[in-house]
Amino acid sequence: MIKVPHLMLEGLNLSLIRQDHPIINGVNLNVGNTGICGLVGANGSGKTTLISLMAGLITPDAGEVRMTGMGGMAPSPLRIGLMMQKPVIMRRSIYGNCDYVLAAQGVAAHERKARIEEGLALVNLYALRHQDARTLSSGEQQRMALARVLIADPGVLLCDEATSNLDPQSTRMIEAIVKSKAKDGLPVLWVTHNLAQLRRLASRVVFMDQGRVLAEQEISDFFEAPASKEARDYLYFESV
Amino acid sequence: MTPPNTKNGFFQCFAGFNKNDILSRFLVMELLIAIKQAFVLLATGDADLYEVIFLSLKVNLTAVGLAAAIGLPLGALLATTKFRGHSALVALINTLMGLPPVVVGLFVYMMISRSGPLGVLELLYTPTAMIVAQMILVTPIITALSRQALARMHADYQPLFIMLGLPPRKRMMTLIKDGWVDLLTALLAGLGRAMAEVGAVMIVGGNINHFTRVMTTSITLETSRGNLATALSLGVVLLFMTLMINALVVTLGRRAQHD
Ligand SMILES: Nc1ncnc2c1ncn2[C@@H]1O[C@H](COP(=O)(O)OP(=O)(O)OP(=O)(O)O)[C@@H](O)[C@H]1O
Ligand SMILES: [Mg+2]
């Protein structure tokens, strides 16, 4: 895959109110190319909502998301790679799902084929490429979604529990891919409940609770001295 | 009480049939004769019958084709965009799905009768008038059903559409391409409704022999004349055709569900 200029994504004072209740409450978040940024927090703390705001799927009630091009490339929302907790599965084959995304970006037909085959081989789905995507297992769907995001050469990558349904082998494969991308300078935001994975991947951790960011620390600091009581509770099993 | 009697097995599958009841026995015989006559008429290529069948198909397929030309894009538009009055329009179309055919017939009649605003076109009692009436009847059905199917799909696809920055036209094309089974099901539902409809085509078509007579109006006429066997055999043919359409709808629907 070709190497492309990356984006920096900044959420400034983001707030989202639903039913008179703040789901996201004045959050500042910076996704740049300083290693993988881990985003953790209890169920319902607002991680998925925050990612949706950063990706532009929903508009914040206050604050803004700012995009800065890096390496002379103009920022474009089309270049945000989003891997959702529940990926969109089109009523097409795996290949068709990937092809749709590249065609929408105006990639020429002959180039699409090469890129898709490479991407599917990467997530070990090449053999299933003609199968209807809706008949895949949830782990396979997740792998397809990741391939679909990566072949589009995103300038920034937002992943919401990208390996939650994957077996250890697939997880290792995905981690290796994302790690090498990040090493090449791709800014990555990585949501996970898997703390061992967090240790393996992230260099920086953002901890959320009830729509607020309560801690933002280097990975080692986060595990050794969490900056908030809620984060300490979240890490309970790490300390016993 | 009575021991199982295989000889009467066939008759017993008619609900409420009593083999000792003369009327029940008569009705069943009548039905069997009609089914036989229907096949005889079909097999011998009875000219009048085929004329009626072909006009039915011509009028209703044309009406459904025109209704589809309006209903599918409108349904796709309503499924993919929100605007002022959107939900009111959706509610209106859903209501129009239940339009009474005779009311539509009356409305078209008033428009095209000699003293009506479109009277100069001299459309009353022509197949064209019937097509117009059927089209009005079927358009809301096709619009509502296709909107429903596409709206569900659109909700699933929307995050991808947003991330790819697709304009509404491309979104619509994608939904139509991926949802064609659902859309075909909507068209067939419209066709089934049109084929079975009698009130509107009777009012605006007039059931003129060799000109505007279709299957349903023909059945009405034969029944009122007392030609029950002919009416029934026409009914059997109509039933068979509707059955085929519905079988297609069910098959496609099941496929869409599995997909
Ligand atoms: N449209 C909405 N209306 C009302 N409440 C909402 C809406 N969307 C999300 N929420 C609420 O916002 C909170 C945050 O949800 P979110 O999905 O962002 O959590 P999460 O951190 O991703 O959780 P998980 O770890 O389970 O994935 C939840 O309490 C949820 O119920
Ligand atoms: Mg979530």
XYZ file of C-alpha atoms and ligand atoms in Angstrom:
531
model
C 0.000 0.000 0.000
C 1.183 3.470 -0.800
C 2.297 5.769 1.912
C 0.138 8.864 2.196
C 0.371 12.089 4.180
C -1.418 11.884 7.489
C -3.941 13.994 9.312
C -4.091 15.348 12.799
C -7.515 15.230 14.383
C -8.369 17.469 17.305
C -11.571 17.495 19.302
C -11.961 20.839 21.052
C -14.279 21.142 24.032
C -16.762 18.671 22.536
C -20.178 18.288 24.120
C -23.195 16.261 23.142
C -26.512 16.468 24.950
C -29.250 13.882 24.573
C -32.468 14.033 26.563
C -31.164 16.873 28.760
C -28.235 14.693 29.724
C -24.633 15.280 28.619
C -23.287 12.150 26.947
C -20.044 13.918 26.084
C -19.116 16.700 28.430
C -16.432 19.179 27.357
C -13.926 16.700 25.964
C -10.583 17.681 24.458
C -8.845 14.991 22.496
C -5.865 15.036 20.205
C -5.096 12.238 17.770
C -1.679 12.845 16.262
C 1.237 10.766 15.080
C 2.887 10.288 18.447
C 2.151 6.597 18.724
C -1.169 4.853 19.237
C -3.574 6.638 21.534
C -5.635 4.227 23.661
C -9.149 5.236 24.699
C -10.626 3.328 27.624
C -13.516 3.613 30.053
C -16.434 1.636 31.445
C -19.420 0.582 29.313
C -21.511 3.645 28.520
C -18.760 6.110 29.363
C -19.039 7.616 25.873
C -16.153 6.122 23.878
C -18.243 5.168 20.827
C -20.042 8.493 20.920
C -16.745 10.370 21.086
C -15.364 8.441 18.116
C -18.533 9.182 16.150
C -18.077 12.875 16.902
C -14.427 12.792 15.878
C -15.323 11.002 12.636
C -18.075 13.485 11.840
C -20.903 10.965 12.001
C -22.681 13.163 14.513
C -22.435 16.900 15.064
C -21.512 18.100 18.551
C -23.837 20.446 20.417
C -20.795 22.451 21.430
C -17.127 22.467 20.473
C -15.594 21.438 17.181
C -13.442 18.853 15.497
C -10.452 20.317 13.746
C -8.484 18.553 11.083
C -4.992 19.526 10.129
C -3.246 18.143 7.093
C 0.257 16.914 7.629
C 2.947 16.766 4.991
C 1.294 19.332 2.766
C -1.900 17.353 2.139
C -5.173 19.233 2.413
C -7.330 17.846 5.221
C -10.381 15.991 4.030
C -13.024 14.196 6.079
C -12.994 11.469 3.423
C -9.579 10.477 4.686
C -10.718 9.532 8.171
C -10.615 5.755 8.529
C -13.355 4.627 10.905
C -13.687 1.102 12.187
C -17.008 0.969 14.008
C -18.010 -1.249 16.905
C -20.793 -2.558 14.648
C -19.422 -2.252 11.115
C -21.666 -1.402 8.179
C -22.142 -4.589 6.188
C -23.381 -3.939 2.672
C -25.537 -6.547 0.955
C -22.641 -7.559 -1.227
C -19.736 -9.952 -1.243
C -16.640 -9.202 0.796
C -14.964 -8.116 -2.400
C -17.996 -5.994 -3.327
C -17.923 -4.275 0.057
C -14.292 -3.289 -0.414
C -14.740 -2.377 -4.054
C -17.612 -0.037 -3.230
C -15.448 2.043 -0.918
C -12.581 2.356 -3.397
C -14.910 3.105 -6.307
C -16.563 5.835 -4.255
C -13.130 7.367 -3.773
C -12.548 7.316 -7.501
C -9.805 4.686 -7.539
C -9.328 3.204 -11.017
C -10.680 -0.320 -11.565
C -7.370 -2.111 -12.179
C -5.811 -0.536 -9.119
C -8.844 -1.427 -6.993
C -8.448 -5.133 -7.652
C -4.810 -5.203 -6.622
C -5.431 -3.199 -3.467
C -8.460 -5.238 -2.404
C -6.713 -8.554 -2.903
C -3.738 -7.331 -0.930
C -5.973 -5.990 1.852
C -8.035 -9.160 2.098
C -4.937 -11.310 2.179
C -3.707 -9.158 5.047
C -6.747 -10.010 7.202
C -6.851 -13.589 5.949
C -10.136 -13.260 4.046
C -8.878 -13.700 0.524
C -10.342 -17.186 0.166
C -13.795 -15.948 1.237
C -13.770 -12.866 -0.972
C -16.816 -13.905 -3.035
C -18.959 -14.815 -0.036
C -21.932 -12.604 0.886
C -20.647 -10.374 3.681
C -23.842 -10.791 5.698
C -23.203 -14.498 6.093
C -19.810 -13.983 7.753
C -19.181 -14.565 11.434
C -18.907 -11.401 13.488
C -15.149 -11.799 13.734
C -14.895 -12.179 9.974
C -17.094 -9.127 9.508
C -14.799 -7.191 11.800
C -11.766 -8.281 9.788
C -13.486 -7.324 6.557
C -14.356 -3.917 7.971
C -10.749 -3.365 8.960
C -9.474 -4.358 5.524
C -12.073 -2.064 3.955
C -10.834 0.845 6.051
C -7.140 0.170 5.497
C -7.225 -0.266 1.715
C -8.707 3.216 1.439
C -5.406 4.587 2.784
C -6.775 6.689 5.620
C -4.937 9.728 6.932
C -6.024 8.927 10.471
C -7.441 5.720 11.925
C -10.200 5.503 14.541
C -10.896 1.976 15.805
C -13.754 1.100 18.137
C -13.179 -2.340 19.682
C -11.686 -3.571 16.435
C -10.614 -6.920 17.863
C -13.421 -7.568 20.356
C -14.723 -10.606 18.464
C -11.449 -11.887 17.104
C -9.586 -15.010 18.134
C -6.022 -14.631 19.495
C -4.427 -15.342 16.131
C -6.484 -12.779 14.219
C -5.975 -10.307 17.049
C -2.224 -10.728 16.793
C -2.426 -10.220 13.045
C -4.493 -7.030 13.376
C -2.294 -5.661 16.132
C 0.785 -6.191 13.974
C -0.819 -4.380 11.047
C -1.979 -1.412 13.098
C 1.329 -1.198 14.935
C 3.313 -1.031 11.720
C 0.950 1.615 10.318
C 1.372 3.688 13.443
C 5.114 3.284 13.213
C 4.932 4.727 9.700
C 3.299 7.777 11.237
C -0.415 7.019 10.891
C -2.257 8.606 13.822
C -4.385 5.930 15.545
C -7.103 6.129 18.188
C -7.723 2.681 19.638
C -10.713 1.849 21.843
C -10.485 -1.393 23.776
C -11.539 -3.134 26.983
C -8.562 -5.437 26.707
C -5.966 -4.001 29.073
C -3.233 -6.401 28.011
C -3.764 -5.215 24.459
C -3.697 -1.632 25.645
C -0.263 -2.252 27.160
C 0.939 -3.835 23.933
C -0.285 -1.129 21.581
C -0.766 2.247 23.184
C 1.849 4.770 24.097
C -0.701 7.180 25.550
C -4.021 6.485 27.288
C -7.151 8.600 27.526
C -9.542 7.474 30.252
C -13.218 8.421 30.057
C -15.947 8.307 32.627
C -19.535 9.557 32.195
C -18.711 11.590 29.126
C -15.629 13.302 30.560
C -11.919 12.685 30.139
C -10.615 12.053 33.653
C -7.085 11.033 32.828
C -4.668 11.383 29.962
C -1.329 9.754 30.682
C 1.628 7.904 29.295
C 0.832 4.201 29.251
C 3.215 3.242 32.066
C 2.022 6.085 34.282
C -1.574 5.098 33.674
C -1.062 1.589 34.986
C 1.270 2.588 37.810
C -0.434 5.716 39.031
C -3.847 6.337 37.482
C -4.673 10.024 37.630
C -8.206 9.628 38.950
C -10.147 7.528 41.412
C -12.441 6.261 38.632
C -9.450 5.120 36.600
C -8.095 3.291 39.662
C -11.455 1.501 40.019
C -11.424 0.674 36.327
C -7.985 -0.915 36.737
C -9.031 -2.850 39.868
C -8.036 -6.277 38.539
C -4.631 -4.982 37.496
C -3.749 -4.193 41.096
C -4.872 -7.380 42.810
C -67.810 -41.894 15.182
C -67.502 -42.648 11.500
C -64.462 -44.645 10.478
C -61.926 -42.783 8.357
C -63.084 -42.877 4.790
C -60.377 -42.245 2.248
C -62.913 -41.818 -0.503
C -64.281 -38.677 1.137
C -60.860 -37.321 2.091
C -60.763 -34.796 -0.719
C -64.173 -33.331 0.069
C -63.425 -33.110 3.745
C -60.657 -30.657 3.146
C -63.261 -28.000 2.413
C -64.027 -26.323 5.729
C -67.609 -26.834 6.805
C -68.249 -29.438 4.176
C -70.811 -32.024 5.058
C -70.976 -34.888 2.623
C -74.644 -35.406 3.395
C -75.495 -31.793 2.706
C -76.852 -31.400 -0.834
C -75.747 -27.776 -1.099
C -72.164 -28.506 -0.043
C -71.974 -31.359 -2.507
C -73.391 -29.132 -5.241
C -70.863 -26.344 -4.587
C -67.926 -28.683 -4.665
C -69.119 -30.259 -7.887
C -69.591 -26.792 -9.341
C -66.059 -25.823 -8.380
C -64.566 -28.965 -9.838
C -66.488 -28.427 -13.059
C -65.271 -24.824 -13.172
C -61.655 -25.837 -12.672
C -62.015 -28.384 -15.443
C -63.727 -25.858 -17.707
C -61.043 -23.306 -16.971
C -58.358 -25.663 -18.161
C -60.403 -26.671 -21.182
C -60.875 -23.006 -22.104
C -57.194 -22.310 -21.606
C -56.051 -25.415 -23.425
C -58.316 -24.921 -26.429
C -57.158 -21.349 -26.748
C -60.596 -19.801 -26.314
C -60.250 -16.452 -28.110
C -62.519 -14.450 -25.811
C -60.794 -15.733 -22.713
C -57.334 -14.939 -24.010
C -58.475 -11.497 -25.136
C -59.657 -10.757 -21.610
C -56.488 -12.154 -20.059
C -54.237 -10.177 -22.364
C -56.098 -6.924 -21.783
C -55.877 -7.523 -18.032
C -52.150 -8.041 -18.296
C -51.675 -5.104 -20.651
C -53.623 -2.639 -18.529
C -52.177 -3.742 -15.207
C -48.561 -4.166 -16.291
C -48.627 -0.739 -17.925
C -50.206 0.784 -14.833
C -47.622 -0.862 -12.572
C -44.805 0.239 -14.892
C -45.968 3.853 -14.746
C -46.573 3.653 -11.003
C -43.061 2.263 -10.587
C -41.610 5.155 -12.579
C -43.111 7.506 -9.988
C -43.123 5.341 -6.873
C -39.580 3.961 -6.861
C -37.733 7.296 -7.163
C -40.192 8.915 -4.756
C -39.750 6.074 -2.275
C -35.968 6.310 -2.608
C -36.097 10.072 -2.115
C -38.269 9.770 0.985
C -35.968 7.066 2.357
C -32.758 9.044 1.939
C -33.687 12.662 2.609
C -35.465 14.649 5.297
C -37.247 17.888 4.538
C -40.087 19.995 5.867
C -43.308 18.012 5.731
C -41.436 14.750 5.264
C -43.281 12.756 7.897
C -46.618 14.248 6.842
C -45.979 13.103 3.283
C -45.002 9.614 4.470
C -48.167 9.407 6.568
C -50.258 10.589 3.601
C -48.774 7.966 1.275
C -49.256 5.234 3.851
C -52.896 6.290 4.118
C -53.324 6.342 0.347
C -52.243 2.688 0.283
C -55.730 1.921 1.496
C -57.539 4.034 -1.111
C -60.930 2.484 -1.925
C -60.823 1.575 -5.647
C -64.336 2.865 -6.318
C -63.359 6.268 -4.974
C -60.397 6.360 -7.353
C -62.687 5.223 -10.159
C -65.161 7.948 -9.332
C -62.428 10.580 -9.202
C -60.983 9.578 -12.572
C -64.505 9.357 -14.008
C -65.236 12.924 -12.936
C -61.985 14.131 -14.453
C -62.407 12.494 -17.850
C -66.172 12.373 -18.363
C -67.412 14.634 -21.135
C -68.212 17.499 -18.752
C -65.031 17.001 -16.702
C -61.848 19.115 -16.956
C -60.157 16.488 -19.153
C -63.301 15.611 -21.096
C -61.900 16.797 -24.428
C -59.414 13.936 -24.377
C -62.343 11.495 -24.750
C -60.728 8.930 -22.516
C -63.812 7.624 -20.747
C -64.443 3.916 -21.364
C -60.999 3.309 -22.880
C -58.125 1.104 -21.687
C -56.131 4.319 -21.149
C -58.641 5.464 -18.547
C -58.304 2.111 -16.820
C -54.525 2.399 -16.803
C -54.755 5.847 -15.234
C -57.104 4.642 -12.499
C -54.984 1.580 -11.716
C -51.866 3.695 -11.685
C -53.351 6.062 -9.104
C -54.308 3.071 -7.009
C -50.940 1.329 -7.192
C -48.521 4.274 -6.950
C -48.970 4.787 -3.177
C -48.459 1.070 -2.571
C -45.199 0.954 -4.509
C -44.001 4.233 -2.999
C -44.755 3.220 0.582
C -43.336 -0.293 0.329
C -40.159 0.805 -1.419
C -39.661 3.691 1.015
C -40.013 1.300 3.927
C -37.470 -1.174 2.557
C -34.983 1.485 1.488
C -35.281 3.479 4.725
C -34.296 0.423 6.736
C -31.325 -0.146 4.455
C -30.391 3.513 4.538
C -30.222 3.450 8.335
C -27.734 0.574 8.083
C -25.651 2.162 5.336
C -25.699 5.764 6.515
C -22.403 5.820 8.468
C -20.593 4.497 5.407
C -22.315 7.049 3.162
C -21.276 9.865 5.496
C -17.677 8.675 5.756
C -17.450 8.460 1.974
C -19.111 11.853 1.547
C -21.559 10.512 -1.031
C -24.132 12.870 -2.567
C -27.832 11.899 -2.274
C -28.055 10.683 -5.861
C -25.265 8.147 -5.374
C -26.753 7.022 -2.068
C -30.075 6.389 -3.775
C -28.452 4.450 -6.593
C -26.599 2.253 -4.117
C -29.744 1.513 -2.134
C -31.701 0.654 -5.283
C -28.908 -1.602 -6.496
C -28.507 -3.444 -3.201
C -32.215 -3.511 -2.404
C -33.592 -4.625 -5.766
C -35.205 -7.744 -4.320
C -37.238 -5.655 -1.878
C -38.165 -3.253 -4.654
C -39.293 -6.035 -6.965
C -41.395 -7.356 -4.126
C -43.026 -3.925 -3.859
C -43.768 -3.929 -7.601
C -45.310 -7.395 -7.453
C -47.438 -6.398 -4.482
C -48.710 -3.518 -6.611
C -49.383 -5.830 -9.542
C -51.266 -8.266 -7.339
C -53.465 -5.479 -6.069
C -54.145 -4.195 -9.596
C -54.960 -7.645 -10.975
C -57.518 -8.270 -8.242
C -59.138 -4.858 -8.493
C -62.598 -4.418 -10.060
C -64.332 -1.235 -8.834
C -62.207 1.404 -10.519
C -61.809 -0.293 -13.906
C -65.544 -0.979 -14.010
C -66.389 2.694 -13.482
C -63.896 4.199 -15.936
C -63.640 1.293 -18.388
C -67.276 0.328 -18.608
C -66.591 -3.382 -19.254
C -67.121 -3.064 -23.015
C -66.788 -6.392 -24.815
C -63.632 -6.739 -26.951
C -62.460 -3.313 -25.764
C -62.294 -2.701 -22.039
C -63.340 -6.035 -20.610
C -60.808 -7.452 -18.184
C -60.877 -10.537 -15.999
C -62.420 -9.027 -12.909
C -65.144 -7.087 -14.732
C -65.839 -10.159 -16.821
C -66.359 -12.249 -13.680
C -68.738 -9.648 -12.301
C -70.737 -9.659 -15.532
C -70.921 -13.442 -15.932
C -72.000 -13.799 -12.304
C -74.820 -11.280 -12.720
C -75.903 -13.102 -15.873
C -76.056 -16.350 -13.949
C -73.219 -17.988 -15.926
C -71.644 -19.282 -12.759
C -69.492 -21.876 -14.520
C -67.923 -19.306 -16.842
C -67.484 -16.836 -13.990
C -65.904 -19.508 -11.857
C -63.535 -20.666 -14.559
C -62.425 -17.077 -15.094
C -62.033 -16.845 -11.351
C -59.832 -19.925 -11.358
C -57.589 -18.418 -14.021
C -57.390 -15.139 -12.095
C -56.682 -17.002 -8.889
C -53.943 -18.941 -10.606
C -52.320 -15.779 -11.958
C -52.532 -14.006 -8.592
C -51.135 -17.105 -6.968
C -48.154 -17.038 -9.299
C -47.529 -13.364 -8.505
C -47.792 -13.981 -4.779
C -45.575 -17.029 -4.967
C -42.992 -14.823 -6.638
C -43.388 -12.193 -3.899
C -42.972 -14.789 -1.151
C -39.974 -16.409 -2.810
C -38.238 -13.097 -3.362
C -39.162 -11.923 0.129
C -37.671 -15.034 1.644
C -34.553 -14.602 -0.414
C -34.243 -10.989 0.680
C -34.551 -12.066 4.305
C -31.899 -14.727 3.936
C -29.567 -12.437 2.042
N -28.910 8.804 20.728
C -28.791 8.630 22.053
N -29.781 9.022 22.878
C -29.659 8.859 24.213
N -28.598 8.309 24.804
C -27.577 7.891 24.041
C -27.619 8.031 22.619
N -26.473 7.529 22.120
C -25.762 7.093 23.170
N -26.413 7.311 24.319
C -25.901 7.007 25.689
O -24.613 7.527 25.800
C -23.823 6.738 26.645
C -22.497 6.449 25.987
O -22.653 5.467 24.984
P -21.425 4.904 24.148
O -21.946 3.940 23.165
O -20.641 6.042 23.623
O -20.600 4.144 25.296
P -19.266 3.309 25.142
O -18.266 3.964 26.013
O -18.918 3.123 23.721
O -19.697 1.921 25.793
P -19.243 0.422 25.408
O -17.968 0.175 26.112
O -20.327 -0.420 25.972
O -19.140 0.324 23.927
C -24.634 5.493 26.965
O -25.134 5.625 28.278
C -25.760 5.542 25.961
O -26.914 4.989 26.502
Mg -18.792 1.525 22.468
